[in-house]
XYZ file of C-alpha atoms in Angstrom:
397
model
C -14.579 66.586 -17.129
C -12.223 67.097 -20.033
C -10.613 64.252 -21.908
C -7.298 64.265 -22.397
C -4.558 61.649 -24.078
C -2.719 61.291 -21.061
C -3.534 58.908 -18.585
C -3.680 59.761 -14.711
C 0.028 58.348 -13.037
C -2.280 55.257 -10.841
C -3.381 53.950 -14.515
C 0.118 54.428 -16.240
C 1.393 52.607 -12.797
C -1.447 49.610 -13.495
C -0.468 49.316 -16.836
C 3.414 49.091 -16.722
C 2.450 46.380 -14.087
C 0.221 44.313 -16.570
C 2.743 44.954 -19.162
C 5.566 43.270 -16.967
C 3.453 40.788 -15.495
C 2.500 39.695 -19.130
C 5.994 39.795 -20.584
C 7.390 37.262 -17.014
C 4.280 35.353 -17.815
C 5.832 34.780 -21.829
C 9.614 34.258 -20.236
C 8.466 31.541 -17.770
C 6.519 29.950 -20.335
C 9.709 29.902 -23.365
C 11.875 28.591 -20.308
C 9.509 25.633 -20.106
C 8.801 24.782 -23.090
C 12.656 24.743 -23.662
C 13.174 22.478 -20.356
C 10.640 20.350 -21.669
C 11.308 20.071 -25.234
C 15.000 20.459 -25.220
C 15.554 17.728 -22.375
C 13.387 15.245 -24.615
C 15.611 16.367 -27.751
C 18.839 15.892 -25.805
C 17.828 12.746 -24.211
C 16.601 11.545 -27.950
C 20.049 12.403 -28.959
C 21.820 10.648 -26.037
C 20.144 7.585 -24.919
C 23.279 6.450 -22.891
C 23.154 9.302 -20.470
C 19.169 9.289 -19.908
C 20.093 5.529 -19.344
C 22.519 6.574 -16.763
C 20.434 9.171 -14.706
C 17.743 6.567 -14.494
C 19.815 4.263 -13.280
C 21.515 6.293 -10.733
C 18.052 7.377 -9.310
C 17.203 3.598 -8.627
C 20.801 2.365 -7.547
C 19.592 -0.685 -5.405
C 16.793 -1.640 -7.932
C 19.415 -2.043 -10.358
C 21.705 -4.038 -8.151
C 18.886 -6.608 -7.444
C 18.267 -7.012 -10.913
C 21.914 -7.866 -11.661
C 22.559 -10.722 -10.023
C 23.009 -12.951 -12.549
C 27.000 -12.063 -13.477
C 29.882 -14.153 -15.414
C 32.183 -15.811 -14.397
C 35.405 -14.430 -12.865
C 38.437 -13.920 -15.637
C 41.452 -14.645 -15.018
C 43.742 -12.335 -17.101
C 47.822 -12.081 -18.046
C 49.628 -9.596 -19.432
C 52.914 -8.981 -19.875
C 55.032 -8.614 -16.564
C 58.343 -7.428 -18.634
C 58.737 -4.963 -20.842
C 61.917 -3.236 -22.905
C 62.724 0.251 -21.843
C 62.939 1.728 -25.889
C 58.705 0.130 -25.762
C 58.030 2.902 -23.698
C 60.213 5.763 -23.128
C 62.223 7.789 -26.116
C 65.056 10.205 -25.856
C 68.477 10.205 -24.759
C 67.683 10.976 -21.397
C 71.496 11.225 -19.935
C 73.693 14.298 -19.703
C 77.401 14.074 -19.131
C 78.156 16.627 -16.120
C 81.801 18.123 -15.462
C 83.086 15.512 -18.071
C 82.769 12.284 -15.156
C 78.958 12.260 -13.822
C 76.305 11.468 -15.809
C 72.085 12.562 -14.604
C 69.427 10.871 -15.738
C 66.600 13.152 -16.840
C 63.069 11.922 -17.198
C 60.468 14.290 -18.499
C 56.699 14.277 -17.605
C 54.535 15.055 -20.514
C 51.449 17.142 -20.029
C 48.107 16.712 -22.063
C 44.489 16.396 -21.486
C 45.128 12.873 -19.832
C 47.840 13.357 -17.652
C 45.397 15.414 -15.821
C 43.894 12.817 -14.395
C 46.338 11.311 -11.754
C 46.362 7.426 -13.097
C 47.488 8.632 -16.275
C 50.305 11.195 -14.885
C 50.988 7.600 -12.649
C 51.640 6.197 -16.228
C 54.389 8.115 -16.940
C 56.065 8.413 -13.156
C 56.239 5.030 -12.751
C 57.947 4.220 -16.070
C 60.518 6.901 -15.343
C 61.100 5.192 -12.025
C 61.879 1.820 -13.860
C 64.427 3.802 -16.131
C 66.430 5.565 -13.244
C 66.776 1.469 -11.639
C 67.903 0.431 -15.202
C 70.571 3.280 -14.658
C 71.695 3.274 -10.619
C 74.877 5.042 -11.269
C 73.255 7.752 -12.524
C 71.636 10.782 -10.511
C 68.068 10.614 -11.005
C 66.361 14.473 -12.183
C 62.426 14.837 -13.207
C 61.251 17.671 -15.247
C 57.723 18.166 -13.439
C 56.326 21.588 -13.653
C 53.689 21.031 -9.849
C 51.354 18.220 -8.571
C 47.806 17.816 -9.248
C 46.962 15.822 -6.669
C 47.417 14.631 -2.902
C 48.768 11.040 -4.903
C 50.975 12.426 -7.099
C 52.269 14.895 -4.840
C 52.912 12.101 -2.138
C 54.857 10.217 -4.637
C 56.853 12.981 -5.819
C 57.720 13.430 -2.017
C 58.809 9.701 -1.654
C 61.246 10.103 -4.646
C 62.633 13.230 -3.196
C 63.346 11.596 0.532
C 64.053 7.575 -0.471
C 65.231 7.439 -3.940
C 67.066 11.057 -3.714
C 65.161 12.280 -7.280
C 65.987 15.803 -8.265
C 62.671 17.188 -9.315
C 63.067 20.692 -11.457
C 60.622 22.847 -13.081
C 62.378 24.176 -16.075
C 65.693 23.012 -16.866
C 67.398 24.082 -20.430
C 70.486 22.046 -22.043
C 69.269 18.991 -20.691
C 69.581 15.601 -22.512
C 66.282 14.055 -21.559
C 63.984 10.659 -22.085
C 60.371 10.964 -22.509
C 57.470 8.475 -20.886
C 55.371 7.126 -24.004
C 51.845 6.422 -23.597
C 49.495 5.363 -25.504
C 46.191 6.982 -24.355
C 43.745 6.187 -27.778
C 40.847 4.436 -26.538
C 39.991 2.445 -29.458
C 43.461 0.932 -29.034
C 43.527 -0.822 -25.778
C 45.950 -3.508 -26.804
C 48.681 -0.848 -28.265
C 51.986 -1.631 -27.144
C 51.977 1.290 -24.675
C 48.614 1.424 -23.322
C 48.145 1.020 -19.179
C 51.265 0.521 -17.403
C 54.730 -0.589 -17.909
C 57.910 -1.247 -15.909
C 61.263 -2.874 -17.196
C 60.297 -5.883 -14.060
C 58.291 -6.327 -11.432
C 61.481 -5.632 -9.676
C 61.532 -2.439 -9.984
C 57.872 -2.403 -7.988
C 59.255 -4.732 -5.072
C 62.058 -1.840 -4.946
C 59.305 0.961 -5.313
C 57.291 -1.186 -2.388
C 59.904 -2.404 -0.058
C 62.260 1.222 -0.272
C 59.333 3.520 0.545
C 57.692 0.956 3.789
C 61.015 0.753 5.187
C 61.668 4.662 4.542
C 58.600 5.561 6.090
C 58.737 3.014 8.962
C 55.212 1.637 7.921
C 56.328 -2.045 8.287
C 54.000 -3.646 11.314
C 51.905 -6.615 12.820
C 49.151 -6.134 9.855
C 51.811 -5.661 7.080
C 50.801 -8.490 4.206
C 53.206 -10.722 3.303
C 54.058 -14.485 3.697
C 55.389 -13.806 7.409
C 55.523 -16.557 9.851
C 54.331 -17.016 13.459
C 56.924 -17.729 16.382
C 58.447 -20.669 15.067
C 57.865 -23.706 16.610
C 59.526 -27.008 17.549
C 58.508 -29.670 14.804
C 56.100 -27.436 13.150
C 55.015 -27.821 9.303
C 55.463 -24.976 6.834
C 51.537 -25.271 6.697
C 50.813 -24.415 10.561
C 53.728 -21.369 10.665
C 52.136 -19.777 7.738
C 49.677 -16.573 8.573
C 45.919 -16.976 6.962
C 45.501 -14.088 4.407
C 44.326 -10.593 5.182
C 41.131 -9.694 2.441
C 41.051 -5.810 1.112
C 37.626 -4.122 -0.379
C 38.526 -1.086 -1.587
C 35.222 0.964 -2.057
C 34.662 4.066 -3.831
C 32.960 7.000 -2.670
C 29.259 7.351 -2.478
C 29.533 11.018 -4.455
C 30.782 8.893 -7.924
C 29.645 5.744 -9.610
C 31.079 2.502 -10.011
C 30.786 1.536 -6.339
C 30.333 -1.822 -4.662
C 26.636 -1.315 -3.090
C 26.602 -3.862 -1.124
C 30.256 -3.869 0.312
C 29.279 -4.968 4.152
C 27.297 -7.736 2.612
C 30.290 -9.078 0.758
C 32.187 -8.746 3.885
C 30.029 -10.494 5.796
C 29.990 -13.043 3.150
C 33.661 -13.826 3.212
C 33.655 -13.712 7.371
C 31.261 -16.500 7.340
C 32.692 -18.768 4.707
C 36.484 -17.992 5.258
C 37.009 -16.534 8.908
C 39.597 -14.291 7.419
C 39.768 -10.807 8.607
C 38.614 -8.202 6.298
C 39.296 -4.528 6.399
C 37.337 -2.016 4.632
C 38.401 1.400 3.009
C 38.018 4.683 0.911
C 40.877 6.310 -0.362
C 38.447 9.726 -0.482
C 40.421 11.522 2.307
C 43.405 9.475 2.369
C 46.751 10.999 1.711
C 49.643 8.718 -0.517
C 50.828 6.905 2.579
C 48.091 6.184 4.136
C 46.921 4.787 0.784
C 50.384 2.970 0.226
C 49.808 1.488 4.213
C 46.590 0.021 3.151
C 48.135 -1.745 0.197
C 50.860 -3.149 2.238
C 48.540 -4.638 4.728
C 46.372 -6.234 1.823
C 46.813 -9.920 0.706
C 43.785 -10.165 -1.202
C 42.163 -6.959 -3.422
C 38.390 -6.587 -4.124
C 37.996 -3.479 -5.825
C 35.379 -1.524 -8.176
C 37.740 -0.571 -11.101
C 38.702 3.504 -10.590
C 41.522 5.870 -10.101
C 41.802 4.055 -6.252
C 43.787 1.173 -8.334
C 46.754 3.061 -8.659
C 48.532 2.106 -5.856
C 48.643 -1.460 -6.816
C 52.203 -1.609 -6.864
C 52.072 -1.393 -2.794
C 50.580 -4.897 -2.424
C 52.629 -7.314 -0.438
C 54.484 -10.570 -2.322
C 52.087 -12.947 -3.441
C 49.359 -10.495 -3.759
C 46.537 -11.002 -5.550
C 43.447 -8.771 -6.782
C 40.003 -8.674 -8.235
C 38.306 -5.980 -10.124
C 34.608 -5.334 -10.891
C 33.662 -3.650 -13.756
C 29.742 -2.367 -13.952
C 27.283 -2.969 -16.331
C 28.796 -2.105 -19.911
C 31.780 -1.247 -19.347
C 34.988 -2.840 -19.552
C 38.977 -2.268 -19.595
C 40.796 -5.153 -17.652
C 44.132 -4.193 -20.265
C 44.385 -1.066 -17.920
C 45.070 -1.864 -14.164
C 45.968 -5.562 -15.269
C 48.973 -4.247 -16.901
C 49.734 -2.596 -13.731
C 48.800 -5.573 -11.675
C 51.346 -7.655 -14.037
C 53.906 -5.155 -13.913
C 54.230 -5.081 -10.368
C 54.182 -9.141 -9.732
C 50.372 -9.212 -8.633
C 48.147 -11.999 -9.789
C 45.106 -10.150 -11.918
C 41.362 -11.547 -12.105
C 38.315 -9.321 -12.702
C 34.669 -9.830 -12.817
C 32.416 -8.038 -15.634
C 28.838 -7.922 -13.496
C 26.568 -7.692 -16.515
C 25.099 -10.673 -17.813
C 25.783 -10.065 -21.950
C 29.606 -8.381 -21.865
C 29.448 -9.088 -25.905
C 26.313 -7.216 -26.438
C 26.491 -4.557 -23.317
C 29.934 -3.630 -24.060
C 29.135 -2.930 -27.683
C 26.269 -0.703 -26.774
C 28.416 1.748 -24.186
C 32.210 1.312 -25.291
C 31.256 2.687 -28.482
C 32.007 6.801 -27.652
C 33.105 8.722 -24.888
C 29.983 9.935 -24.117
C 28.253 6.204 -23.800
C 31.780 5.278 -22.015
C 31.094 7.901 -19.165
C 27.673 7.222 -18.655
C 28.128 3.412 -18.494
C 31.277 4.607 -15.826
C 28.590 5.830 -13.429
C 26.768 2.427 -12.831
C 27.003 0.601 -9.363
C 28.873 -2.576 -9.144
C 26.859 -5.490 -7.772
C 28.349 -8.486 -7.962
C 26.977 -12.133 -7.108
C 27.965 -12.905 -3.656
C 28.170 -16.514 -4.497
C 30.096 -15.893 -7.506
C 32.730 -13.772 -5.342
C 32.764 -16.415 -3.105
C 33.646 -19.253 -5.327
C 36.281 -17.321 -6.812
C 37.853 -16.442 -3.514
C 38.475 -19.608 -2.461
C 40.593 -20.187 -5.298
C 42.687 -17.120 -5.057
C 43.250 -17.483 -1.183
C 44.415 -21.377 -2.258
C 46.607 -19.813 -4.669
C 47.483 -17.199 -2.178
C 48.796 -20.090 0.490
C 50.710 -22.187 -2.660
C 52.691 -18.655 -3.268
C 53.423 -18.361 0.197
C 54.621 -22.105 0.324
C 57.122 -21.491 -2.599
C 58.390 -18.588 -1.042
C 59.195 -20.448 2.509
C-alpha cells in the first residue's frame, strides 16, 4: 500500500465531525459559563430585582409572612386647585370675530404613554372647558393608546360635544402641566388636578345619564320606598363594598381577595362585588365605579376611574412591601370629592421605603410584590369608613 497525504473521504467525513462536535462542545460550555457567571454579576449588581424574582416565585410564602401591617392612613390633599397651577397657554381662539373655541392640547412624552398619566392631562383639560361653558370645546390628540383613553375620548365626543383634531395650525391653545419627576412627589403639579370636585360630579353624573347606566345597584345615598313615619336612619340603603383586583399576569395584587370578602360578609353583611378591569372596556369600568360605595384596591393603573364613584364615596389603597405613593391617586381621590385612606402592608415603611424608592430600577421591582394585607386590620378600618359612609349619606338627606 502506498502512503499518501490525503486522507480517504470516510476519515475526512470523521474528522469534520469531531471537529464540529468539539467546537458545539466549546459554544455550549462559553454559553454557560456566561448564564452562570453573568446572572450572579447582574444579580450582584441589582439586588432589588433578584429580591423581586424570589419573591414572585414564593407569592403566598411571602403573604403569610406579612401579616403584621400598619395602621390604615388617612390622607388629604387638596380638593381645589387654580387653573394657571396646572395648565399654560392662551388656549382660546376668536372665530368669525363672535365665537370663541377652547383648545386644549395633549402633550406626548415617555409618560403619557402609560394611560394614568395621558388621564393626567385629559382630565385637567376637561376642568378648563367647565371653567369656560360658552366656549366650544376642541382637543389636539394625535390617536388613543388604549381601550380607557379611547372610551373617554368617545364620551367627550357624544356627551360633552368635544371636537377632537389631529393637527390643527393657527390655533391659540392651553397646555396640561404635569409634573412627572419622581423625586418630587409633592410638586405642585404632580398626580391629578381639577379646578373642583365639581367638575368630576359633572364628568360622573353627564356620562351615567348619557349612557343610560343609572340602575338598582347604582351607589349613591338613594332611599327605599318611603315610608309612613320612617327615620332618615331606616330609609337609608346599607353600603355596597368594591375590591378591585389586579390581574394575576402583574404584581401588586390582593392574594387573598375572596378571603377579604368573606371577611367583610361575616362581620358587616354588606354585599360585596368583585372585579378586574383586565378585559373591561371604559364603561364597563365607569359602571363598576358607579355601583361602588366603598373601594378596596391594590394601587395600579385600575385607579383611574376614581372619578366614577358615587357621592359620598370612599376608598382604600394597598401599597406592597416597599413601595409607596399615596400623593398620586389621593390627589385624584381629593379632586373628585372621594374620601382617601391607604394601607402600606410592610411592617418598617421608614426603612423599606428607603431601600426600594431609591431608583427606578428598585421602584419596579418593589412594584411587582403581592399585597397582603391584615384581615383584621382591614376590618377595623372598614367599620369606620362605612360609619363615615352612613354620616355622609345623613348630611346629604
Amino acid at each position: 500500500m502506498v502512503l499518501t497525504g490525503r486522507q480517504s473521504k470516510p476519515a475526512l467525513k470523521y474528522k469534520q465531525l469531531a471537529n464540529r462536535s468539539i467546537f458545539l462542545v466549546a459554544v455550549l460550555a462559553l454559553m454557560s459559563f456566561l448564564c452562570r457567571f453573568g446572572s450572579v454579576k447582574f444579580f450582584a449588581r441589582s439586588p432589588q430585582i433578584s429580591a423581586s424574582v424570589q419573591a414572585q416565585n414564593s407569592k403566598m410564602d411571602l403573604c403569610l409572612s406579612l401579616q403584621r401591617t400598619e395602621n390604615v392612613t388617612t390622607a388629604q390633599f387638596r380638593s381645589e386647585r387654580q387653573l394657571v397651577e396646572f395648565l399654560e397657554g392662551p388656549g382660546l381662539l376668536e372665530n368669525n370675530g363672535n365665537a370663541l373655541i377652547a383648545t386644549c392640547k395633549f402633550q406626548y412624552n415617555n409618560h403619557s404613554r402609560h394611560f394614568p398619566h395621558a388621564m393626567q392631562q385629559l382630565y385637567r383639560c376637561h376642568s378648563w372647558w367647565q371653567a369656560n361653558p360658552d366656549k366650544q370645546p376642541w382637543l389636539v390628540f394625535k390617536s388613543p393608546q388604549n381601550a380607557f383613553v379611547g372610551g373617554f375620548l368617545t364620551a367627550l365626543r357624544d356627551v360633552f360635544n368635544v371636537t377632537i383634531v389631529r393637527l390643527r395650525h393657527n390655533l391659540k391653545v392651553v397646555r396640561p402641566k404635569v409634573e412627572y419627576a419622581f423625586g418630587s412627589p409633592f410638586a405642585a403639579n404632580f398626580g391629578y388636578a381639577m379646578q373642583s370636585p365639581r367638575d368630576a360630579i359633572v364628568l360622573r353624573d353627564s356620562i351615567l345619564h348619557h349612557y343610560d347606566l343609572l340602575s338598582d345597584r347604582t351607589g349613591g345615598c338613594h332611599r327605599k320606598p318611603s315610608v309612613v313615619g320612617a327615620s332618615v336612619e331606616n330609609l337609608m340603603r346599607e353600603p355596597s363594598i368594591g375590591i378591585l383586583n389586579r390581574s394575576q399576569r402583574t404584581g401588586r395584587r390582593f392574594l387573598s381577595d375572596s378571603l377579604l370578602r368573606d371577611a367583610i360578609r361575616e362581620r358587616f353583611g354588606l354585599t360585596v362585588h368583585m372585579m378586574t378591569f383586565d378585559d373591561k372596556n371604559f364603561l364597563q369600568q365607569v359602571q363598576f365605579m358607579s355601583e361602588t360605595d366603598i373601594l378596596l384596591s391594590p394601587h395600579g393603573a385600575q385607579l383611574t376611574s376614581i372619578p366614577f364613584l358615587p357621592p359620598c364615596a370612599r376608598m382604600m389603597e394597598f401599597f406592597p412591601v416597599g413601595y409607596l405613593v399615596p400623593e398620586f391617586f389621593g390627589t385624584l381621590a381629593a379632586a373628585s370629592d372621594v374620601s382617601y385612606a391607604y394601607l402600606y402592608t410592610g411592617q418598617d415603611r421608614i426603612s423599606e421605603t428607603a431601600t426600594w424608592m431609591k431608583d427606578a430600577e428598585s421602584r419596579q421591582a418593589a412594584r411587582l410584590f403581592p399585597v397582603c394585607p391584615n384581615l383584621e386590620t382591614v376590618m377595623d378600618n372598614l367599620e369606620e369608613q362605612i360609619a363615615a359612609w352612613r354620616t355622609c349619606c345623613r348630611g346629604k338627606n
